[in-house]
Coordinates of C-alpha atoms and ligand atoms in Angstrom, one line a residue:
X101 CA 8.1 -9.6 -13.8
X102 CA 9.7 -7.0 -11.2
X103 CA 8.3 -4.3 -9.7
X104 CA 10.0 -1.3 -7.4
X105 CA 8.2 -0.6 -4.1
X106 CA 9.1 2.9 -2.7
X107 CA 7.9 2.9 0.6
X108 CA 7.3 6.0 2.6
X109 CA 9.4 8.9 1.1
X110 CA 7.9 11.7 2.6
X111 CA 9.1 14.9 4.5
X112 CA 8.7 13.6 8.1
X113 CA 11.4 10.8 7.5
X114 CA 13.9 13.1 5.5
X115 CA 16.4 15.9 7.4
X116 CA 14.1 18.6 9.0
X117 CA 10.7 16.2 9.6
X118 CA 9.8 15.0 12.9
X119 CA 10.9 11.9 12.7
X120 CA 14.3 12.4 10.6
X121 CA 16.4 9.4 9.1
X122 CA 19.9 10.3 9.2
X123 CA 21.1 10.7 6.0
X124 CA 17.4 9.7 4.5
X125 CA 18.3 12.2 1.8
X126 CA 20.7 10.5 0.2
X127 CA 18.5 8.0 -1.0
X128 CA 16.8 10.6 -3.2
X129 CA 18.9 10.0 -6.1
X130 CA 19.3 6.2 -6.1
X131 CA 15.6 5.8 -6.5
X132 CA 15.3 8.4 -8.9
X133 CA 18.2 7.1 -11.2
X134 CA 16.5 3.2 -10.8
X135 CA 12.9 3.4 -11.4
X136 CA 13.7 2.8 -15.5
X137 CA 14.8 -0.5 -14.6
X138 CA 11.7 -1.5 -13.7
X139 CA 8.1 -3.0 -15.3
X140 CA 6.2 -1.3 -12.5
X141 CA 6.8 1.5 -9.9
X142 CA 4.5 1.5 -6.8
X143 CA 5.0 3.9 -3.8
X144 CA 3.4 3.3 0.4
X145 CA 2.6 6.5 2.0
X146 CA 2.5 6.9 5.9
X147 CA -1.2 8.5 6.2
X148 CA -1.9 9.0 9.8
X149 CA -5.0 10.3 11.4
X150 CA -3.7 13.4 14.2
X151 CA -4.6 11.3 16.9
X152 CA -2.9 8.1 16.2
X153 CA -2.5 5.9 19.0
X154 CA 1.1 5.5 17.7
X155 CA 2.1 9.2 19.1
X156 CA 3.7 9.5 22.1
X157 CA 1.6 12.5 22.4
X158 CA -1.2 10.0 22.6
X159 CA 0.1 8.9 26.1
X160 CA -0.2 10.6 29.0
X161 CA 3.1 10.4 31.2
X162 CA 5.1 8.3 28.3
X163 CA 7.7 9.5 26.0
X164 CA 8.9 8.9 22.1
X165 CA 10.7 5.7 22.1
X166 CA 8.9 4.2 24.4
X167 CA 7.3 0.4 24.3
X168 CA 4.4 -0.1 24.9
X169 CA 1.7 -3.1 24.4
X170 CA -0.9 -1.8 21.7
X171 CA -4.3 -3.5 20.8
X172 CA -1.8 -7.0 21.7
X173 CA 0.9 -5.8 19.5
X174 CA 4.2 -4.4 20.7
X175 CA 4.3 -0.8 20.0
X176 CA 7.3 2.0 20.0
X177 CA 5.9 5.4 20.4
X178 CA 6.9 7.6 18.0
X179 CA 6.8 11.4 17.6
X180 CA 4.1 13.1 15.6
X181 CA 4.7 12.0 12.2
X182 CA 3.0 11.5 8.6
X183 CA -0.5 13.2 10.2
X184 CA -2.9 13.2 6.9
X185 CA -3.2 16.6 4.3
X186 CA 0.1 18.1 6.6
X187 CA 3.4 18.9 4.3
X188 CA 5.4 16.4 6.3
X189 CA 3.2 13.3 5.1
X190 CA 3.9 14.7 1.4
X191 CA 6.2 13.0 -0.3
X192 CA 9.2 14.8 -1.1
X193 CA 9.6 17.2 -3.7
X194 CA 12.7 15.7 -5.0
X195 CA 11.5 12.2 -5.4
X196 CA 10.7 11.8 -9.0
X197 CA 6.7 10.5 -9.0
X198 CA 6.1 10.3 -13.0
X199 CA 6.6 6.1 -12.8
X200 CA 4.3 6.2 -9.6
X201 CA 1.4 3.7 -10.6
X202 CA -0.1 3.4 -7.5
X203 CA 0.2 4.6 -4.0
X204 CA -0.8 2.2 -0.7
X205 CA -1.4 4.4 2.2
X206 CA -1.3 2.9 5.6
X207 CA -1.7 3.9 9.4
X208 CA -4.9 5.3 9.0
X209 CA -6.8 3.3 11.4
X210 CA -6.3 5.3 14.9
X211 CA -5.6 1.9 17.0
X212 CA -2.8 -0.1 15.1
X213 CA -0.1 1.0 13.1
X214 CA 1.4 -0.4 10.2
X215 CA 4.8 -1.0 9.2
X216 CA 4.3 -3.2 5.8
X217 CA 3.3 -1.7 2.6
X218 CA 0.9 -5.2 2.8
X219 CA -1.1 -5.0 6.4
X220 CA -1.7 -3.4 9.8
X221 CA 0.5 -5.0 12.3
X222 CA -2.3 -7.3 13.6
X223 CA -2.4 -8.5 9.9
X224 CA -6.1 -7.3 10.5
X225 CA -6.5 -5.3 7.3
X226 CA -4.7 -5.7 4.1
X227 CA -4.2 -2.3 2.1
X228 CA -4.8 -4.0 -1.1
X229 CA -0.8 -3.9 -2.4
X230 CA -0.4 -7.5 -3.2
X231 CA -3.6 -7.9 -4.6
X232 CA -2.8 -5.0 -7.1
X233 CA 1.1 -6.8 -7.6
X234 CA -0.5 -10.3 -8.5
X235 CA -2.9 -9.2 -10.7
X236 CA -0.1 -7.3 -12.5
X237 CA 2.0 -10.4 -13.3
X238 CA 4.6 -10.0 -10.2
X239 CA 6.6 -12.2 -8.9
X240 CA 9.9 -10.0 -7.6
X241 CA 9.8 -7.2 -5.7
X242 CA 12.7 -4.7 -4.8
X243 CA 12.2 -2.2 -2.1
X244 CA 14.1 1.0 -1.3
X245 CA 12.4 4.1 0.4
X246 CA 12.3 4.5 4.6
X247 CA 12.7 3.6 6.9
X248 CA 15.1 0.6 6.5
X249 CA 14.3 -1.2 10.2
X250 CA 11.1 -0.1 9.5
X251 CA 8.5 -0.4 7.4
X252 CA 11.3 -1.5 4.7
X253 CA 12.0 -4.3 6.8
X254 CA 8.2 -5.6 7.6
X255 CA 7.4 -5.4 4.1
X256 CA 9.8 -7.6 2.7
X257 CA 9.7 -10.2 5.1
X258 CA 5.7 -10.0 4.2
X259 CA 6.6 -10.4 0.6
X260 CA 8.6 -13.0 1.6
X261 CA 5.7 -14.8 3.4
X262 CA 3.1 -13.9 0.5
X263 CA 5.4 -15.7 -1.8
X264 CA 7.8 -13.0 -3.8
X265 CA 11.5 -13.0 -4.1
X266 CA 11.9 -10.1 -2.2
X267 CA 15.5 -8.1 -2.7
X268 CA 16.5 -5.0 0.0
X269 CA 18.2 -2.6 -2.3
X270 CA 21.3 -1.1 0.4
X271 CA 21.7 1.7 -1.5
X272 CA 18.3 3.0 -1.2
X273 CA 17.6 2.7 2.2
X274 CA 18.3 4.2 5.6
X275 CA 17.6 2.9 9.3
X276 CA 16.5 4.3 12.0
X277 CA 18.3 2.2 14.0
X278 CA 21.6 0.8 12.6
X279 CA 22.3 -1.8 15.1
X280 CA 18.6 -3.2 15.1
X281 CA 19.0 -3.0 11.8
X282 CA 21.6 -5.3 11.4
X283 CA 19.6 -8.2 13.5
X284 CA 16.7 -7.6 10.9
X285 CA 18.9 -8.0 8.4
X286 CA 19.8 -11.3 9.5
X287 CA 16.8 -12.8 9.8
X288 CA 15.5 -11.4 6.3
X289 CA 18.3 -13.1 5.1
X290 CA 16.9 -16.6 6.8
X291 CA 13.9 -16.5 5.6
X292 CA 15.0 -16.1 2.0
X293 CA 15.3 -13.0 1.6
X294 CA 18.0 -10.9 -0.5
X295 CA 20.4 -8.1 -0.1
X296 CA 21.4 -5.8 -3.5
Ligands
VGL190 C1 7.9 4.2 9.8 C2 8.0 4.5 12.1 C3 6.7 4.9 12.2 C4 8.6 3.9 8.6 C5 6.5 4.6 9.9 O1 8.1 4.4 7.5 O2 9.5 3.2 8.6 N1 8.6 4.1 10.9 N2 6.0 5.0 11.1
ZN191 ZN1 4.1 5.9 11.1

């Protein structure tokens, strides 16, 4: 059984948010037109607290972009983004939700920030995804959604690692960062992982 895992489609990563995805919008209407292909539809939702310690703003003297080391974790700073019950941590208006089983939030714990739909970045705290997946009779999981380099990226390669056959759908994702992209890419693809 297959399931589609829309990760993070919400204002802040599309054209206008703070933290914009060139072209993010044209994803829109891939996901839309595939969800009917698929047993089960789940979503991940961004969901930080105003004062998470992933903000640059956070940081006295540092700017967005910047590296920094983060409850032992490595940590770019990011603008504002995804801040809980604002419009740009809504999901976009255009994304068709009516297949939407369940939504995994993530982020919310002000320390640590989470890129996988599966875990914090310590692997601390899981958010309850794969439990919900496994008890649903999945074995494959195809992700689409933003960002790409992103929390795409991380959660496929914890499928991977939690024992899926985990697909990157191209056409329904957008990085942040082509060229680091292309480097996760790579290693996605060595640890088993599979490009559509
Ligand atoms: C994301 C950066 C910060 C993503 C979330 O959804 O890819 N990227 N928070
Ligand atoms: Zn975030």
């Amino acid at each position: 059984m297959k399931a589609l895992v829309i990760v993070d489609m919400q204002n802040d990563f599309l054209p206008g948010g703070s933290l914009a995805v060139k072209d993010g919008d044209k994803v829109i209407p891939v996901i839309n037109r595939i969800q009917n292909e698929y047993e089960l539809v789940v979503a991940t939702q961004d969901w930080h607290p105003k004062t998470h310690k992933s903000f640059a703003s956070q940081h006295t003297g540092r700017e967005v972009f910047d590296v920094i080391t983060l409850d032992d974790e490595e940590q770019v700073l990011w603008p504002d983004h995804c801040v809980q019950e604002t419009e740009g941590a809504d999901f976009t208006k255009e994304l068709d939700t009516k297949k939407i089983e369940a939504i995994f939030r993530k982020g919310m714990e002000v320390n640590i920030d989470s890129y996988s739909g599966f875990y914090d970045n310590g692997k601390k705290k899981n958010t309850g995804m794969h439990g919900f997946l496994k008890d649903r009779g999945i074995t494959e999981l195809h992700f689409c959604g933003l960002a790409a380099d992103f929390c795409v990226y991380f959660s496929a390669m914890d499928a991977l690692s939690l024992g899926y056959r985990s697909c990157i759908l191209t056409k329904g994702t957008k990085a942040i960062d082509k060229s680091g992209y292309i480097e996760k890419k790579e290693l996605f693809l060595r640890n088993g992982g599979v490009l559509i």
